[in-house]
Amino acid sequence: MEQETTNKTAVITGYALPYILAVAVASFIGNLIFHPFFFSITYAIVTSIVALIIPFAGIFISAYIINALAPSFGSTPNIDNAFKLVIYSYTASFLASIVSGLLPILFFVSIAGLYSFYIFWIGFTPMMKTPEDKKVGYAIVSILIMMGVYGAIAVTLGFITAAFFLTGVAYLY
């Protein structure tokens, strides 16, 4: 990761976006196949849009916060490296989300996404140039930030979509 000369835009469009789109498509197909009687096609579309927004926003917000915290932990701030670290560490989570989205009965496969934390840990020092004595603290704070950002976005969008479906607006189309 460290030797790559790509900038954040290239990594987002060339690496993250295809995975995020695959997660959304898998979610759409999985919802159409396995939930056809309980939910409308609107449900499948809305959950697919949510599946697009959560990781995309999570990557952006997490990378910017992790980069902003770099000087506090003696690390070198580099927004391109922060984006690469966050995006590449999400790979296991993307793959697990594709499988569990396509086949919701295999929801337990999502636990394989925890491998993302290991990928993050391995790439942390070379990408952020963190001194060994501050690596553990910075990595833990960064992982908690990633989880918190992801959770906050998911809860917020969950409330919005719940209101959308509970008011009956989704069933008008």
PDB file of C-alpha atoms in Angstrom:
ATOM      1  CA  MET A   1       0.000   0.000   0.000  1.00  0.00           C
ATOM      2  CA  GLU A   2       2.753   2.394   0.960  1.00  0.00           C
ATOM      3  CA  GLN A   3       4.605   2.152  -2.361  1.00  0.00           C
ATOM      4  CA  GLU A   4       1.524   3.012  -4.394  1.00  0.00           C
ATOM      5  CA  THR A   5       1.587   6.443  -5.962  1.00  0.00           C
ATOM      6  CA  THR A   6      -2.169   6.643  -6.427  1.00  0.00           C
ATOM      7  CA  ASN A   7      -4.065   9.469  -4.814  1.00  0.00           C
ATOM      8  CA  LYS A   8      -7.275   9.182  -2.820  1.00  0.00           C
ATOM      9  CA  THR A   9      -9.508   9.847  -5.831  1.00  0.00           C
ATOM     10  CA  ALA A  10      -7.961   7.001  -7.813  1.00  0.00           C
ATOM     11  CA  VAL A  11      -8.284   4.590  -4.883  1.00  0.00           C
ATOM     12  CA  ILE A  12     -11.894   5.602  -4.269  1.00  0.00           C
ATOM     13  CA  THR A  13     -12.986   5.303  -7.893  1.00  0.00           C
ATOM     14  CA  GLY A  14     -10.788   2.379  -8.878  1.00  0.00           C
ATOM     15  CA  TYR A  15     -10.982   0.229  -5.758  1.00  0.00           C
ATOM     16  CA  ALA A  16     -13.653   1.243  -3.243  1.00  0.00           C
ATOM     17  CA  LEU A  17     -16.448   2.237  -5.609  1.00  0.00           C
ATOM     18  CA  PRO A  18     -16.626  -1.133  -7.418  1.00  0.00           C
ATOM     19  CA  TYR A  19     -16.825  -2.930  -4.060  1.00  0.00           C
ATOM     20  CA  ILE A  20     -19.449  -0.520  -2.734  1.00  0.00           C
ATOM     21  CA  LEU A  21     -21.523  -0.943  -5.893  1.00  0.00           C
ATOM     22  CA  ALA A  22     -21.182  -4.732  -5.617  1.00  0.00           C
ATOM     23  CA  VAL A  23     -22.434  -4.583  -2.014  1.00  0.00           C
ATOM     24  CA  ALA A  24     -25.442  -2.488  -3.090  1.00  0.00           C
ATOM     25  CA  VAL A  25     -26.269  -4.784  -6.021  1.00  0.00           C
ATOM     26  CA  ALA A  26     -25.923  -7.866  -3.799  1.00  0.00           C
ATOM     27  CA  SER A  27     -28.219  -6.261  -1.234  1.00  0.00           C
ATOM     28  CA  PHE A  28     -30.779  -5.443  -3.933  1.00  0.00           C
ATOM     29  CA  ILE A  29     -30.723  -8.968  -5.402  1.00  0.00           C
ATOM     30  CA  GLY A  30     -30.801 -10.599  -1.967  1.00  0.00           C
ATOM     31  CA  ASN A  31     -33.788  -8.508  -0.906  1.00  0.00           C
ATOM     32  CA  LEU A  32     -35.666  -9.262  -4.123  1.00  0.00           C
ATOM     33  CA  ILE A  33     -35.060 -13.001  -3.945  1.00  0.00           C
ATOM     34  CA  PHE A  34     -35.419 -13.670  -0.226  1.00  0.00           C
ATOM     35  CA  HIS A  35     -37.946 -11.028   0.858  1.00  0.00           C
ATOM     36  CA  PRO A  36     -40.416 -10.820  -2.019  1.00  0.00           C
ATOM     37  CA  PHE A  37     -43.588 -11.310   0.011  1.00  0.00           C
ATOM     38  CA  PHE A  38     -42.936  -9.022   2.958  1.00  0.00           C
ATOM     39  CA  PHE A  39     -41.401  -6.031   1.236  1.00  0.00           C
ATOM     40  CA  SER A  40     -41.909  -4.156  -1.988  1.00  0.00           C
ATOM     41  CA  ILE A  41     -39.315  -3.385  -4.620  1.00  0.00           C
ATOM     42  CA  THR A  42     -39.103   0.028  -2.965  1.00  0.00           C
ATOM     43  CA  TYR A  43     -37.642  -1.681   0.097  1.00  0.00           C
ATOM     44  CA  ALA A  44     -34.968  -3.342  -2.032  1.00  0.00           C
ATOM     45  CA  ILE A  45     -34.112  -0.043  -3.709  1.00  0.00           C
ATOM     46  CA  VAL A  46     -33.955   1.923  -0.454  1.00  0.00           C
ATOM     47  CA  THR A  47     -31.793  -0.676   1.307  1.00  0.00           C
ATOM     48  CA  SER A  48     -29.472  -0.721  -1.702  1.00  0.00           C
ATOM     49  CA  ILE A  49     -29.112   3.048  -1.562  1.00  0.00           C
ATOM     50  CA  VAL A  50     -28.379   2.812   2.155  1.00  0.00           C
ATOM     51  CA  ALA A  51     -25.804   0.098   1.368  1.00  0.00           C
ATOM     52  CA  LEU A  52     -24.135   2.622  -0.962  1.00  0.00           C
ATOM     53  CA  ILE A  53     -24.191   5.572   1.410  1.00  0.00           C
ATOM     54  CA  ILE A  54     -22.961   3.935   4.621  1.00  0.00           C
ATOM     55  CA  PRO A  55     -19.544   2.675   3.462  1.00  0.00           C
ATOM     56  CA  PHE A  56     -18.929   5.634   1.157  1.00  0.00           C
ATOM     57  CA  ALA A  57     -19.619   8.215   3.872  1.00  0.00           C
ATOM     58  CA  GLY A  58     -17.889   6.059   6.478  1.00  0.00           C
ATOM     59  CA  ILE A  59     -14.695   5.906   4.446  1.00  0.00           C
ATOM     60  CA  PHE A  60     -14.635   9.660   3.855  1.00  0.00           C
ATOM     61  CA  ILE A  61     -15.369  10.726   7.406  1.00  0.00           C
ATOM     62  CA  SER A  62     -13.085   8.111   9.002  1.00  0.00           C
ATOM     63  CA  ALA A  63     -10.138   8.896   6.735  1.00  0.00           C
ATOM     64  CA  TYR A  64     -10.382  12.630   7.397  1.00  0.00           C
ATOM     65  CA  ILE A  65     -10.628  12.162  11.171  1.00  0.00           C
ATOM     66  CA  ILE A  66      -7.772   9.625  11.266  1.00  0.00           C
ATOM     67  CA  ASN A  67      -5.620  11.988   9.213  1.00  0.00           C
ATOM     68  CA  ALA A  68      -6.502  14.953  11.461  1.00  0.00           C
ATOM     69  CA  LEU A  69      -5.477  12.963  14.556  1.00  0.00           C
ATOM     70  CA  ALA A  70      -2.096  11.970  13.081  1.00  0.00           C
ATOM     71  CA  PRO A  71      -0.018  14.788  14.638  1.00  0.00           C
ATOM     72  CA  SER A  72      -1.478  14.045  18.084  1.00  0.00           C
ATOM     73  CA  PHE A  73       0.108  10.594  17.922  1.00  0.00           C
ATOM     74  CA  GLY A  74       3.416  11.639  16.359  1.00  0.00           C
ATOM     75  CA  SER A  75       2.358  10.407  12.935  1.00  0.00           C
ATOM     76  CA  THR A  76       2.748  12.059   9.572  1.00  0.00           C
ATOM     77  CA  PRO A  77      -0.548  13.435   8.267  1.00  0.00           C
ATOM     78  CA  ASN A  78      -1.125  12.288   4.701  1.00  0.00           C
ATOM     79  CA  ILE A  79      -4.710  12.264   3.461  1.00  0.00           C
ATOM     80  CA  ASP A  80      -3.941   9.949   0.535  1.00  0.00           C
ATOM     81  CA  ASN A  81      -2.380   7.365   2.854  1.00  0.00           C
ATOM     82  CA  ALA A  82      -5.255   7.697   5.341  1.00  0.00           C
ATOM     83  CA  PHE A  83      -7.742   7.000   2.545  1.00  0.00           C
ATOM     84  CA  LYS A  84      -5.714   4.035   1.261  1.00  0.00           C
ATOM     85  CA  LEU A  85      -5.453   2.592   4.762  1.00  0.00           C
ATOM     86  CA  VAL A  86      -9.179   2.888   5.452  1.00  0.00           C
ATOM     87  CA  ILE A  87     -10.275   1.706   1.996  1.00  0.00           C
ATOM     88  CA  TYR A  88      -7.943  -1.287   1.756  1.00  0.00           C
ATOM     89  CA  SER A  89      -8.745  -2.355   5.300  1.00  0.00           C
ATOM     90  CA  TYR A  90     -12.447  -2.417   4.385  1.00  0.00           C
ATOM     91  CA  THR A  91     -11.813  -5.149   1.773  1.00  0.00           C
ATOM     92  CA  ALA A  92     -12.744  -8.057   4.048  1.00  0.00           C
ATOM     93  CA  SER A  93     -15.853  -6.224   5.182  1.00  0.00           C
ATOM     94  CA  PHE A  94     -16.866  -5.536   1.574  1.00  0.00           C
ATOM     95  CA  LEU A  95     -16.471  -9.193   0.605  1.00  0.00           C
ATOM     96  CA  ALA A  96     -18.420 -10.386   3.647  1.00  0.00           C
ATOM     97  CA  SER A  97     -21.157  -7.831   2.913  1.00  0.00           C
ATOM     98  CA  ILE A  98     -21.452  -9.019  -0.677  1.00  0.00           C
ATOM     99  CA  VAL A  99     -21.975 -12.621   0.433  1.00  0.00           C
ATOM    100  CA  SER A 100     -24.391 -11.785   3.261  1.00  0.00           C
ATOM    101  CA  GLY A 101     -26.258  -9.287   1.076  1.00  0.00           C
ATOM    102  CA  LEU A 102     -26.719 -11.731  -1.759  1.00  0.00           C
ATOM    103  CA  LEU A 103     -27.658 -14.617   0.519  1.00  0.00           C
ATOM    104  CA  PRO A 104     -29.155 -13.166   3.719  1.00  0.00           C
ATOM    105  CA  ILE A 105     -29.380 -16.647   5.225  1.00  0.00           C
ATOM    106  CA  LEU A 106     -25.569 -16.531   5.424  1.00  0.00           C
ATOM    107  CA  PHE A 107     -25.619 -13.473   7.692  1.00  0.00           C
ATOM    108  CA  PHE A 108     -23.002 -15.101   9.942  1.00  0.00           C
ATOM    109  CA  VAL A 109     -20.432 -14.651   7.137  1.00  0.00           C
ATOM    110  CA  SER A 110     -20.406 -10.982   8.126  1.00  0.00           C
ATOM    111  CA  ILE A 111     -18.160 -11.922  11.030  1.00  0.00           C
ATOM    112  CA  ALA A 112     -15.391 -12.457   8.460  1.00  0.00           C
ATOM    113  CA  GLY A 113     -15.461  -8.682   8.041  1.00  0.00           C
ATOM    114  CA  LEU A 114     -13.630  -8.451  11.364  1.00  0.00           C
ATOM    115  CA  TYR A 115     -10.501  -9.387   9.413  1.00  0.00           C
ATOM    116  CA  SER A 116     -10.620  -5.749   8.280  1.00  0.00           C
ATOM    117  CA  PHE A 117      -9.282  -4.753  11.700  1.00  0.00           C
ATOM    118  CA  TYR A 118      -6.245  -6.988  11.214  1.00  0.00           C
ATOM    119  CA  ILE A 119      -5.594  -5.511   7.764  1.00  0.00           C
ATOM    120  CA  PHE A 120      -5.884  -2.052   9.324  1.00  0.00           C
ATOM    121  CA  TRP A 121      -3.406  -2.982  12.067  1.00  0.00           C
ATOM    122  CA  ILE A 122      -0.850  -4.370   9.592  1.00  0.00           C
ATOM    123  CA  GLY A 123      -1.044  -1.325   7.327  1.00  0.00           C
ATOM    124  CA  PHE A 124      -1.167   1.229  10.089  1.00  0.00           C
ATOM    125  CA  THR A 125       2.537   1.839  10.779  1.00  0.00           C
ATOM    126  CA  PRO A 126       3.751   1.943   7.174  1.00  0.00           C
ATOM    127  CA  MET A 127       0.889   4.146   5.995  1.00  0.00           C
ATOM    128  CA  MET A 128       0.646   6.652   8.836  1.00  0.00           C
ATOM    129  CA  LYS A 129       4.325   6.573   9.908  1.00  0.00           C
ATOM    130  CA  THR A 130       3.310   6.081  13.513  1.00  0.00           C
ATOM    131  CA  PRO A 131       6.055   5.576  16.117  1.00  0.00           C
ATOM    132  CA  GLU A 132       5.906   2.126  17.732  1.00  0.00           C
ATOM    133  CA  ASP A 133       5.261   3.543  21.210  1.00  0.00           C
ATOM    134  CA  LYS A 134       2.092   5.318  20.012  1.00  0.00           C
ATOM    135  CA  LYS A 135       0.869   2.714  17.525  1.00  0.00           C
ATOM    136  CA  VAL A 136      -1.476   0.856  19.880  1.00  0.00           C
ATOM    137  CA  GLY A 137      -3.244   3.977  21.141  1.00  0.00           C
ATOM    138  CA  TYR A 138      -3.612   5.555  17.714  1.00  0.00           C
ATOM    139  CA  ALA A 139      -4.794   2.290  16.150  1.00  0.00           C
ATOM    140  CA  ILE A 140      -7.389   1.692  18.868  1.00  0.00           C
ATOM    141  CA  VAL A 141      -8.660   5.274  18.620  1.00  0.00           C
ATOM    142  CA  SER A 142      -8.786   4.975  14.816  1.00  0.00           C
ATOM    143  CA  ILE A 143     -10.682   1.678  14.896  1.00  0.00           C
ATOM    144  CA  LEU A 144     -13.148   3.096  17.424  1.00  0.00           C
ATOM    145  CA  ILE A 145     -13.601   6.131  15.178  1.00  0.00           C
ATOM    146  CA  MET A 146     -14.269   3.909  12.167  1.00  0.00           C
ATOM    147  CA  MET A 147     -16.792   1.848  14.134  1.00  0.00           C
ATOM    148  CA  GLY A 148     -18.424   4.939  15.644  1.00  0.00           C
ATOM    149  CA  VAL A 149     -18.717   6.733  12.312  1.00  0.00           C
ATOM    150  CA  TYR A 150     -20.109   3.628  10.614  1.00  0.00           C
ATOM    151  CA  GLY A 151     -22.554   3.070  13.482  1.00  0.00           C
ATOM    152  CA  ALA A 152     -23.692   6.699  13.594  1.00  0.00           C
ATOM    153  CA  ILE A 153     -24.345   6.757   9.857  1.00  0.00           C
ATOM    154  CA  ALA A 154     -26.157   3.406  10.000  1.00  0.00           C
ATOM    155  CA  VAL A 155     -28.371   4.490  12.907  1.00  0.00           C
ATOM    156  CA  THR A 156     -29.167   7.843  11.291  1.00  0.00           C
ATOM    157  CA  LEU A 157     -30.084   6.242   7.979  1.00  0.00           C
ATOM    158  CA  GLY A 158     -31.975   3.529   9.864  1.00  0.00           C
ATOM    159  CA  PHE A 159     -34.178   6.158  11.502  1.00  0.00           C
ATOM    160  CA  ILE A 160     -34.747   7.900   8.185  1.00  0.00           C
ATOM    161  CA  THR A 161     -35.655   4.704   6.339  1.00  0.00           C
ATOM    162  CA  ALA A 162     -37.798   3.470   9.231  1.00  0.00           C
ATOM    163  CA  ALA A 163     -39.764   6.708   9.102  1.00  0.00           C
ATOM    164  CA  PHE A 164     -40.031   6.312   5.342  1.00  0.00           C
ATOM    165  CA  PHE A 165     -41.496   2.814   5.623  1.00  0.00           C
ATOM    166  CA  LEU A 166     -43.561   3.291   8.779  1.00  0.00           C
ATOM    167  CA  THR A 167     -45.406   6.284   7.354  1.00  0.00           C
ATOM    168  CA  GLY A 168     -46.481   4.276   4.354  1.00  0.00           C
ATOM    169  CA  VAL A 169     -44.796   6.562   1.830  1.00  0.00           C
ATOM    170  CA  ALA A 170     -42.748   3.644   0.509  1.00  0.00           C
ATOM    171  CA  TYR A 171     -45.850   1.673  -0.325  1.00  0.00           C
ATOM    172  CA  LEU A 172     -47.366   4.332  -2.562  1.00  0.00           C
ATOM    173  CA  TYR A 173     -45.048   3.394  -5.422  1.00  0.00           C
TER     174      TYR A 173
END
